[in-house]
XYZ file of N, CA and C in Angstrom:
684
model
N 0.859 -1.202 0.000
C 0.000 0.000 0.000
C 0.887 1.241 0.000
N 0.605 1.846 -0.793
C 1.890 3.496 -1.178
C 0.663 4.589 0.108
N 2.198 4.819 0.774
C 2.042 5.146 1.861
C 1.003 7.442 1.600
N 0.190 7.991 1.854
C -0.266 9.030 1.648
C 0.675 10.026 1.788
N 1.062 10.795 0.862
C 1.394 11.941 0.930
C 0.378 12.950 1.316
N 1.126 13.727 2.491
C 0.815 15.001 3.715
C 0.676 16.146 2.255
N -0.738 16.565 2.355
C -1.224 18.115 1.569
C 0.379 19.231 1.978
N 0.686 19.896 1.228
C 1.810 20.699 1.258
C 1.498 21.512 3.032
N 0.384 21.948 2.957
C 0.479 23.068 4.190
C 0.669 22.211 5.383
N 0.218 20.759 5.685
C 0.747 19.727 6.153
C 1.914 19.727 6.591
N 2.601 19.176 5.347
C 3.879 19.328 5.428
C 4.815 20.488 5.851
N 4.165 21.341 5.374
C 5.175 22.437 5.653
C 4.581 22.961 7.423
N 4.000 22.594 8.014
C 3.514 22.827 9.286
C 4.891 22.096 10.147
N 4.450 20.545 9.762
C 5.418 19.227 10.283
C 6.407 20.155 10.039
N 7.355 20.673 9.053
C 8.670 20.863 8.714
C 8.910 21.685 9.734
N 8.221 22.783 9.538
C 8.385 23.833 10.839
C 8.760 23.527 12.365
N 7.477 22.669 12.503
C 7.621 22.040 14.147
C 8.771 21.276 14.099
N 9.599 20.731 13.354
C 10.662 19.958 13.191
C 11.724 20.881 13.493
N 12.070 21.889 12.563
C 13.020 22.987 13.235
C 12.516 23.637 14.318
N 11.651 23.696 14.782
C 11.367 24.668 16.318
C 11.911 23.208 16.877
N 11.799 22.299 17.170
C 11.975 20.859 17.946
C 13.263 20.772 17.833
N 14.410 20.836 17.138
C 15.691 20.521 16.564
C 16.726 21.402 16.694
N 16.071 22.923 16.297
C 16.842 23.993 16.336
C 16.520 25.026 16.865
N 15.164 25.013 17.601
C 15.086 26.193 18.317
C 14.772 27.376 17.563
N 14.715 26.932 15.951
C 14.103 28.285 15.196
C 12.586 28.139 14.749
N 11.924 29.283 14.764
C 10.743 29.351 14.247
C 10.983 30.293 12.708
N 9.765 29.832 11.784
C 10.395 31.050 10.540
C 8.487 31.156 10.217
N 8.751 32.579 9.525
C 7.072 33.188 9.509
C 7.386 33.623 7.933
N 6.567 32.790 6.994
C 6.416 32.712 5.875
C 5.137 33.957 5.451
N 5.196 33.828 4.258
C 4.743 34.821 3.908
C 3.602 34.600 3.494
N 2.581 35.297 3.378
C 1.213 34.589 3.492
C 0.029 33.697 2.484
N 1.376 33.823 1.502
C 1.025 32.987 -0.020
C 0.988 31.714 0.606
N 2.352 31.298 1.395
C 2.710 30.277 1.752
C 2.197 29.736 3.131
N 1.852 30.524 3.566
C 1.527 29.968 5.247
C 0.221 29.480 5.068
N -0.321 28.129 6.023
C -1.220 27.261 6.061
C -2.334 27.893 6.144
N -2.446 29.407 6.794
C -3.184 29.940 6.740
C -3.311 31.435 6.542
N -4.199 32.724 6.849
C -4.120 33.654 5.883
C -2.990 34.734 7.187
N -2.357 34.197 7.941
C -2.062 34.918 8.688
C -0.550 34.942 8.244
N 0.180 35.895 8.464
C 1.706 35.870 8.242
C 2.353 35.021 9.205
N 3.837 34.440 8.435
C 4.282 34.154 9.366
C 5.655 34.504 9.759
N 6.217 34.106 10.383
C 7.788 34.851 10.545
C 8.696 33.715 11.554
N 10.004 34.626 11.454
C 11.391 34.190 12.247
C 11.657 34.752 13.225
N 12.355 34.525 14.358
C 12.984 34.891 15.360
C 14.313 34.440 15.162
N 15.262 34.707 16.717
C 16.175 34.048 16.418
C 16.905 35.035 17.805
N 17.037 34.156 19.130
C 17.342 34.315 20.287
C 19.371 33.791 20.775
N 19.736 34.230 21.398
C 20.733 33.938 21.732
C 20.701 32.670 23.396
N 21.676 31.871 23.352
C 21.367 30.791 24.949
C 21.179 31.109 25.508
N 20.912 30.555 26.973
C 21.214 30.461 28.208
C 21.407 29.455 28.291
N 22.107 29.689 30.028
C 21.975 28.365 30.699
C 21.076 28.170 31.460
N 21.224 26.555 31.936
C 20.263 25.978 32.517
C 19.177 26.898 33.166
N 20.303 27.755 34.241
C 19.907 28.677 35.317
C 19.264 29.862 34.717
N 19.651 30.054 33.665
C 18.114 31.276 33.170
C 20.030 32.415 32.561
N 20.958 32.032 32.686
C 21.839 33.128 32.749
C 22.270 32.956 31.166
N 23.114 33.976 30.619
C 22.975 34.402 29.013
C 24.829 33.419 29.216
N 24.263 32.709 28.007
C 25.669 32.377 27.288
C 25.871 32.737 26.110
N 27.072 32.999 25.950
C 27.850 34.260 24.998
C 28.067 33.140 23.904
N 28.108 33.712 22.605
C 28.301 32.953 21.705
C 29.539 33.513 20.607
N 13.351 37.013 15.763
C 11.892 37.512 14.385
C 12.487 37.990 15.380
N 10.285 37.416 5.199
C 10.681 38.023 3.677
C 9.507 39.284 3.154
N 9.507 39.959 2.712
C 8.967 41.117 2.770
C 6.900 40.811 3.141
N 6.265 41.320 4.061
C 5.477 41.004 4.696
C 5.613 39.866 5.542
N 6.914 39.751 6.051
C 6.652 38.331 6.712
C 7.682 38.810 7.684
N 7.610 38.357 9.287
C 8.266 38.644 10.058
C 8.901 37.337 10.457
N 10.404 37.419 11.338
C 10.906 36.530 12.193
C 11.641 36.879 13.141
N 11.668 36.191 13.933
C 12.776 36.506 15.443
C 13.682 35.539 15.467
N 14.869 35.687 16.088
C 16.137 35.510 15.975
C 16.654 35.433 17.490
N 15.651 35.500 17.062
C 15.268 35.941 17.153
C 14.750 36.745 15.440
N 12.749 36.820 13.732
C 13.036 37.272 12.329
C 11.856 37.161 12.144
N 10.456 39.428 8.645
C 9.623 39.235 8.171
C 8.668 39.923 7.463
N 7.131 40.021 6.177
C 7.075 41.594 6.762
C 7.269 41.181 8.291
N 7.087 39.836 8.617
C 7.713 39.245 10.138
C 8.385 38.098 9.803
N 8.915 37.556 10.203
C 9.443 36.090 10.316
C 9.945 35.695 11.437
N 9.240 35.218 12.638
C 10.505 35.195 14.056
C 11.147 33.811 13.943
N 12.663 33.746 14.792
C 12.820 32.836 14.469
C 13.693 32.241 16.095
N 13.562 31.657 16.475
C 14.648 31.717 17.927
C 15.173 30.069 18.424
N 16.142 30.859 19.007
C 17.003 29.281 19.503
C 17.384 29.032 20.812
N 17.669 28.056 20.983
C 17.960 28.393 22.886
C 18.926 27.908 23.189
N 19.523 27.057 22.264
C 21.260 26.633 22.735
C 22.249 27.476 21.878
N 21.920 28.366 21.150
C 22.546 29.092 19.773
C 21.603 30.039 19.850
N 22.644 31.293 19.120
C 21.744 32.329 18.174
C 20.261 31.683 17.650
N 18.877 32.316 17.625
C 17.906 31.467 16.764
C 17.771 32.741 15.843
N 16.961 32.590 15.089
C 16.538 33.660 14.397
C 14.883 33.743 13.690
N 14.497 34.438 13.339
C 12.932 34.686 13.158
C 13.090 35.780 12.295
N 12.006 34.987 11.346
C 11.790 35.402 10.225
C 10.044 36.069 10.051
N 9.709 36.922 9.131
C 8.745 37.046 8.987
C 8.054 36.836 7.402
N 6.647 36.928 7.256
C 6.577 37.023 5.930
C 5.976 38.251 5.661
N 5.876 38.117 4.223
C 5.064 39.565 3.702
C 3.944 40.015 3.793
N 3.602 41.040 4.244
C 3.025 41.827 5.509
C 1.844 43.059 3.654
N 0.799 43.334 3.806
C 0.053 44.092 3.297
C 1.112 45.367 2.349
N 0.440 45.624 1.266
C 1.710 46.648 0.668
C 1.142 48.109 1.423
N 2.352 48.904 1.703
C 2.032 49.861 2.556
C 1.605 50.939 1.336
N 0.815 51.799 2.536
C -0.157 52.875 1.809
C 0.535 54.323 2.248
N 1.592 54.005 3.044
C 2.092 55.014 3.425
C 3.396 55.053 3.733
N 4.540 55.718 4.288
C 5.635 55.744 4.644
C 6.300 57.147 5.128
N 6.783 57.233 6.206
C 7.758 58.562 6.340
C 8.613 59.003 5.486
N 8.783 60.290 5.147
C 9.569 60.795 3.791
C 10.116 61.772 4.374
N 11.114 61.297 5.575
C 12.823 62.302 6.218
C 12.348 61.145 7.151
N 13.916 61.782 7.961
C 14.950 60.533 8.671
C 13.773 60.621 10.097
N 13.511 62.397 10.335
C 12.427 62.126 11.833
C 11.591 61.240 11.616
N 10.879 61.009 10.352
C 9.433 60.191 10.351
C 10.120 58.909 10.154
N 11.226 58.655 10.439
C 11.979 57.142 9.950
C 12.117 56.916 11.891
N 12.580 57.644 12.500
C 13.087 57.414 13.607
C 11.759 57.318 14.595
N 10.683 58.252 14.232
C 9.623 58.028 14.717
C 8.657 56.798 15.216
N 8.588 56.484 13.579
C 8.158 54.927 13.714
C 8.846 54.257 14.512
N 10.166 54.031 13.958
C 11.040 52.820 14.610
C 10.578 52.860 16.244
N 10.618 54.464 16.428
C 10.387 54.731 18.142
C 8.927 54.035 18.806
N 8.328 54.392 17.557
C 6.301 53.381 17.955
C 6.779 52.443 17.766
N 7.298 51.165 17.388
C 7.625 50.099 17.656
C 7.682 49.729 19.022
N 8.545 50.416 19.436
C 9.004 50.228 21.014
C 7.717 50.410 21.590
N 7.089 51.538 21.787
C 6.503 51.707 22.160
C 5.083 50.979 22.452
N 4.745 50.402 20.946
C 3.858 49.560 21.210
C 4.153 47.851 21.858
N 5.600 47.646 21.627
C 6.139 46.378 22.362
C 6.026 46.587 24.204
N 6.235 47.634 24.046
C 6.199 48.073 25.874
C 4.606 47.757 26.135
N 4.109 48.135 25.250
C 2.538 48.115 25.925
C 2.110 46.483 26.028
N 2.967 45.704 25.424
C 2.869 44.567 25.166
C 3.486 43.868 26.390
N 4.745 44.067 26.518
C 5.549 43.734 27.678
C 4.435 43.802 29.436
N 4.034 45.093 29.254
C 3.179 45.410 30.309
C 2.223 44.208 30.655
N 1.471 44.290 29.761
C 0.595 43.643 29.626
C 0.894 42.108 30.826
N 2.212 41.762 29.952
C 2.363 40.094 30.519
C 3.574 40.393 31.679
N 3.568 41.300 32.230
C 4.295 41.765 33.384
C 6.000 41.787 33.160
N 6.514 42.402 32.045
C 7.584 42.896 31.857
C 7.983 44.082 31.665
N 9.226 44.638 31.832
C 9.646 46.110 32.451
C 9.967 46.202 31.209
N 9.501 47.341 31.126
C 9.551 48.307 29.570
C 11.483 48.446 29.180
N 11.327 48.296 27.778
C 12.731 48.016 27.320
C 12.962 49.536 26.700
N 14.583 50.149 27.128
C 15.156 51.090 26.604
C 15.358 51.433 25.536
N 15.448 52.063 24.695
C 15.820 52.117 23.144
C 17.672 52.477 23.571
N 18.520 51.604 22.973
C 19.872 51.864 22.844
C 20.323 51.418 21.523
N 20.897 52.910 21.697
C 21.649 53.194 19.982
C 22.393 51.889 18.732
N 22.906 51.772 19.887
C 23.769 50.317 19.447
C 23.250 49.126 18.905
N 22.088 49.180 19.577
C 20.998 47.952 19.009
C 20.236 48.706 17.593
N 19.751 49.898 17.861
C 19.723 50.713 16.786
C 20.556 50.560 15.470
N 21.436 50.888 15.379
C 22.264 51.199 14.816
C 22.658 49.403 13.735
N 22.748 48.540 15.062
C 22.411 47.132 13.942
C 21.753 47.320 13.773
N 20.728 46.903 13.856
C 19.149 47.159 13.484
C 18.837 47.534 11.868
N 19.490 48.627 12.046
C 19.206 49.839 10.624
C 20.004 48.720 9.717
N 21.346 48.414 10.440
C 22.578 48.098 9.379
C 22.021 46.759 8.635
N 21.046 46.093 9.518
C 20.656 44.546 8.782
C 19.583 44.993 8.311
N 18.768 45.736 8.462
C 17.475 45.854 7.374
C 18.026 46.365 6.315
N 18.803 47.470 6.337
C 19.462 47.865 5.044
C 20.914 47.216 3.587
N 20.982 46.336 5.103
C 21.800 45.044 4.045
C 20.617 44.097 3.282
N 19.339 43.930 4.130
C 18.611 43.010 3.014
C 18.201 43.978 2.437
N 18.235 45.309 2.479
C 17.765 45.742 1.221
C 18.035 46.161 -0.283
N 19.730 46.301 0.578
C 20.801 46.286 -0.436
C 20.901 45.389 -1.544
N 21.410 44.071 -0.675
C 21.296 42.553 -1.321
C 20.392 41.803 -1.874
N 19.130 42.085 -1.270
C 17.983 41.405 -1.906
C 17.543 40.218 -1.380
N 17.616 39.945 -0.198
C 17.456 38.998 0.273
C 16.650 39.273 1.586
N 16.487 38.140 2.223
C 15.394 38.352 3.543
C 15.611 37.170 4.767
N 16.947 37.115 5.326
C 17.156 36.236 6.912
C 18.345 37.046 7.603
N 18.139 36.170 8.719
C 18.791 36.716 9.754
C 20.167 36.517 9.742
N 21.272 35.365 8.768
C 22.265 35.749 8.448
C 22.242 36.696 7.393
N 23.489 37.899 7.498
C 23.753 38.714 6.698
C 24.183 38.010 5.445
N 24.323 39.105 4.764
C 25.088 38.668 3.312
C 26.564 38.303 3.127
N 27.148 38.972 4.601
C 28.398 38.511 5.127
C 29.205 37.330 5.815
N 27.753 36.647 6.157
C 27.809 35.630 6.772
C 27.516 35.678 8.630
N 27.737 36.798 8.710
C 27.153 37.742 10.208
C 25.640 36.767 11.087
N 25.751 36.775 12.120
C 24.452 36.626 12.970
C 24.263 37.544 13.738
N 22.862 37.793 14.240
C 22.378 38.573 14.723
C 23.841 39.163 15.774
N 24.317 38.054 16.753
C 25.281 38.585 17.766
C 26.068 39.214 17.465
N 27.007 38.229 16.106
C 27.828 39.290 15.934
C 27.890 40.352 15.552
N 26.792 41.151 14.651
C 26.042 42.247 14.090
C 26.123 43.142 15.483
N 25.234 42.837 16.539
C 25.245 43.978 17.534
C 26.473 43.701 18.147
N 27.259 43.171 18.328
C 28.475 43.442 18.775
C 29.590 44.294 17.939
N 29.598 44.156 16.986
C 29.989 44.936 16.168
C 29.934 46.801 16.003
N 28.332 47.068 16.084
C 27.796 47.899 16.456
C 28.517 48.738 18.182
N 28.786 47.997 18.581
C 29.289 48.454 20.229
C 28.173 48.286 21.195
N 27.539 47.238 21.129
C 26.506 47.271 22.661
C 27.429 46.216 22.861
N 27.902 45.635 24.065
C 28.490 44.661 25.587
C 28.424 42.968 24.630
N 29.654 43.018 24.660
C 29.989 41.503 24.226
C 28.943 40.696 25.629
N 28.382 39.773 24.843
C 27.706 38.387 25.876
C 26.159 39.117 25.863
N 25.777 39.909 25.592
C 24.414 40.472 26.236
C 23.425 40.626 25.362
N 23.789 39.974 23.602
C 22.975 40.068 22.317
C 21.953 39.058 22.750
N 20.539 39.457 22.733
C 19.772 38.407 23.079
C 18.628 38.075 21.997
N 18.270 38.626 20.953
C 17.163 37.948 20.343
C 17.186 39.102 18.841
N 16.551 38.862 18.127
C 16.243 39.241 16.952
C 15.119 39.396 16.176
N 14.071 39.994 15.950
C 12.733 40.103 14.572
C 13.181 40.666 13.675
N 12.710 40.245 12.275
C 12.509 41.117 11.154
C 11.987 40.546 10.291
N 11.026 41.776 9.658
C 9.865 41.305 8.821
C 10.199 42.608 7.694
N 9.237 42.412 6.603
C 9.245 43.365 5.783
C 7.765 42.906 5.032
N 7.351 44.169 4.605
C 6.425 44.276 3.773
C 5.361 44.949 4.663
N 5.415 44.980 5.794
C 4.276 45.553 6.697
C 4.280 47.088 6.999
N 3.244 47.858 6.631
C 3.600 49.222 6.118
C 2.981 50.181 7.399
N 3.174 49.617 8.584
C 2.898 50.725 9.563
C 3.808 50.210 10.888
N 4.195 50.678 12.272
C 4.130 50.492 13.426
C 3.463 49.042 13.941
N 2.012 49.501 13.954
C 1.142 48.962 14.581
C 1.095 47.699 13.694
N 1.111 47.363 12.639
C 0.887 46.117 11.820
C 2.280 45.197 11.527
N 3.339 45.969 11.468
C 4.384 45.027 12.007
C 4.322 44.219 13.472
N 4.290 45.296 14.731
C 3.681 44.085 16.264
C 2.968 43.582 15.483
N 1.317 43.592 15.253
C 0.523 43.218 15.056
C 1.084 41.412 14.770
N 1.726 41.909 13.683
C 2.253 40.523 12.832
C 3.598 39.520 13.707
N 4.288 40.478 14.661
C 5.050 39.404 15.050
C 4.114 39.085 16.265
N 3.616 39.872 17.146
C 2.618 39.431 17.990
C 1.900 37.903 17.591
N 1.587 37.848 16.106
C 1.032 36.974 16.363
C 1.654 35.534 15.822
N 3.222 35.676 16.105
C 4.098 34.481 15.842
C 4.470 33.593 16.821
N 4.582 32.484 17.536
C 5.170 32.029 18.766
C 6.485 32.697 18.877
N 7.213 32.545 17.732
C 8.757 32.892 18.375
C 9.095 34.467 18.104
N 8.580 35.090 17.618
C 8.626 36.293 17.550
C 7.837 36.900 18.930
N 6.927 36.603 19.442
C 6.374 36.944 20.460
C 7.107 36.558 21.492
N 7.577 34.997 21.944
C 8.518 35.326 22.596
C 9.458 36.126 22.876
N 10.492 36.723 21.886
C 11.383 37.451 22.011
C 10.701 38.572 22.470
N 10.380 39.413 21.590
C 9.356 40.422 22.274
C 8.755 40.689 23.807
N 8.203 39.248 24.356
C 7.866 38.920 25.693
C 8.863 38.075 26.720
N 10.363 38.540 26.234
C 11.530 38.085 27.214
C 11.504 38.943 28.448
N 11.255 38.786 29.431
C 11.511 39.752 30.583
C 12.822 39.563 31.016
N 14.039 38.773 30.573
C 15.374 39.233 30.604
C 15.586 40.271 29.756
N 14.976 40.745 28.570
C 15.675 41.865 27.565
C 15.339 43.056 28.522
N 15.983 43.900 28.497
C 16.328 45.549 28.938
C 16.731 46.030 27.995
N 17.089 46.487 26.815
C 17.040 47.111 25.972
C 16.429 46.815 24.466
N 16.208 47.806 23.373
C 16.062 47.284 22.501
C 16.464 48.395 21.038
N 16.721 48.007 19.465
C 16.912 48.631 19.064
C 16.025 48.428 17.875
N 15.283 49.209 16.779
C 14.444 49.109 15.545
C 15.037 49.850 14.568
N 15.208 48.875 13.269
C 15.813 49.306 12.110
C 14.930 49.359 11.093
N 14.234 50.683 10.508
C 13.774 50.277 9.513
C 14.083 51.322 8.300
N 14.316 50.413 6.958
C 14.644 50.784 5.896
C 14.150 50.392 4.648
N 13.637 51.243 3.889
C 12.608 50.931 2.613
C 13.405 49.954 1.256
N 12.786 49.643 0.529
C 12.919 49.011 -0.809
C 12.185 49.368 -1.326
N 12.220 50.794 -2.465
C 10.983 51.597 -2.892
C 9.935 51.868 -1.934
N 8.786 50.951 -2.132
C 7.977 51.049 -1.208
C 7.515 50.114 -0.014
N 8.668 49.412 0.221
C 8.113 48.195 1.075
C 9.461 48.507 2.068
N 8.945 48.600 3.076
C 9.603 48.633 4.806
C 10.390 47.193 4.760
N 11.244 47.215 5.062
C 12.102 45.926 6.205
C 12.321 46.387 7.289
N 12.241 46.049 8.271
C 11.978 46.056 9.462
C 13.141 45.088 10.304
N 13.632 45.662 11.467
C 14.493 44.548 12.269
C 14.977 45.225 13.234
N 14.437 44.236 14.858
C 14.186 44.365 15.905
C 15.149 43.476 16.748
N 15.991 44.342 17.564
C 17.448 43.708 18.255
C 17.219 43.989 19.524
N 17.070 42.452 20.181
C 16.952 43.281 21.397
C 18.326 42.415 22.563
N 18.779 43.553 24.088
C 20.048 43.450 24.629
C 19.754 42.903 26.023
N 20.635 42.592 26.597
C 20.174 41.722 28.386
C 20.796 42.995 28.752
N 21.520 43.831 28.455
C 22.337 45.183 29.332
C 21.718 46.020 29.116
């Protein structure tokens, strides 16, 4: 008897739960592809140990965490993870100067804090450094043309913010999505990822940084967040 082949969204469910089970990454496809009409994405988190303590080592509309999308989260717990998102609604709008660029990035935070609250975590800082990656990896996939949480350099999230100058050992997680054309609809979209929401809802992170940078008209987005 020839054994049934699993309907694709099936499969690609199984595949998923296979890398969250294996590797600790989640990835948030884009919504052509996802089983259902919701985006999905990557994360992509940095270890700990046992004891809860940090060991040093969430494609356009789709988010993920890394901690990676317009979301894609994607995260790991013995390694860097990363999170991905997918492609997120085409935006109807966009800031046109660097304030209305910094603005947003700043409602990001802002609406993650309200989020944090919510599930009883202390509102995260905006630091430059996380910033500053942030910008540098959304604007490398936008450069390159591509959409994960390794660079085009071969870079991971850690070494990216270390690079940047925030505290060797303290890189803790990662989102980025693209295609999602506001603040509120990027959360929206990693909010509604497991591993992107995790990261987001780490009550070890204390800081955080938001990079976002266009491709004509479509946002990439990428969210770094620090244990210092």
């Amino acid at each position: 008897m020839r054994p049934r082949r699993l309907p694709f969204p099936a499969a690609l469910a199984l595949a998923i739960a296979l890398l969250v089970t294996l590797f600790g990454v989640a990835i948030l496809l884009p919504p052509a592809l996802a089983p259902s009409a919701l985006d999905l994405g990557g994360a992509s988190t940095a270890p700990t140990d046992a004891d809860g303590s940090p060991v040093t080592n969430a494609s356009p509309p789709a988010a993920t965490g890394s901690g990676s999308g317009s979301a894609k989260p994607s995260a790991e717990a013995s390694k860097p993870t990363v999170a991905k998102t997918s492609a997120a609604p085409i935006p109807t709008s966009r800031p046109t100067v660097e304030a209305g660029v910094i603005a947003w990035e700043d409602q990001v935070t802002k609406l993650v804090n309200a989020e944090r609250k919510k599930a009883g975590c202390g509102a995260l800082r905006t630091d430059e450094h996380l910033r500053q990656a942030a910008r540098a990896h959304s604007g490398d996939m936008v450069k390159f043309n591509f959409f994960s949480h390794k660079g085009h350099d071969g870079s991971d999230f850690v070494q990216r913010i270390e690079r940047a100058g925030y505290p060797k050992g303290s890189a803790a997680s990662e989102n980025i999505a693209y295609g999602y054309g506001s603040p509120a609809a990027v959360v929206k979209g990693w909010m509604g990822s497991a591993g992107h929401k995790a990261n987001i809802l780490n009550c070890g992170s204390k800081a955080v940084g938001v990079g976002l940078v266009y491709k004509g008209t479509t946002p990439y987005w990428t969210q770094d967040f620090g244990r210092s």
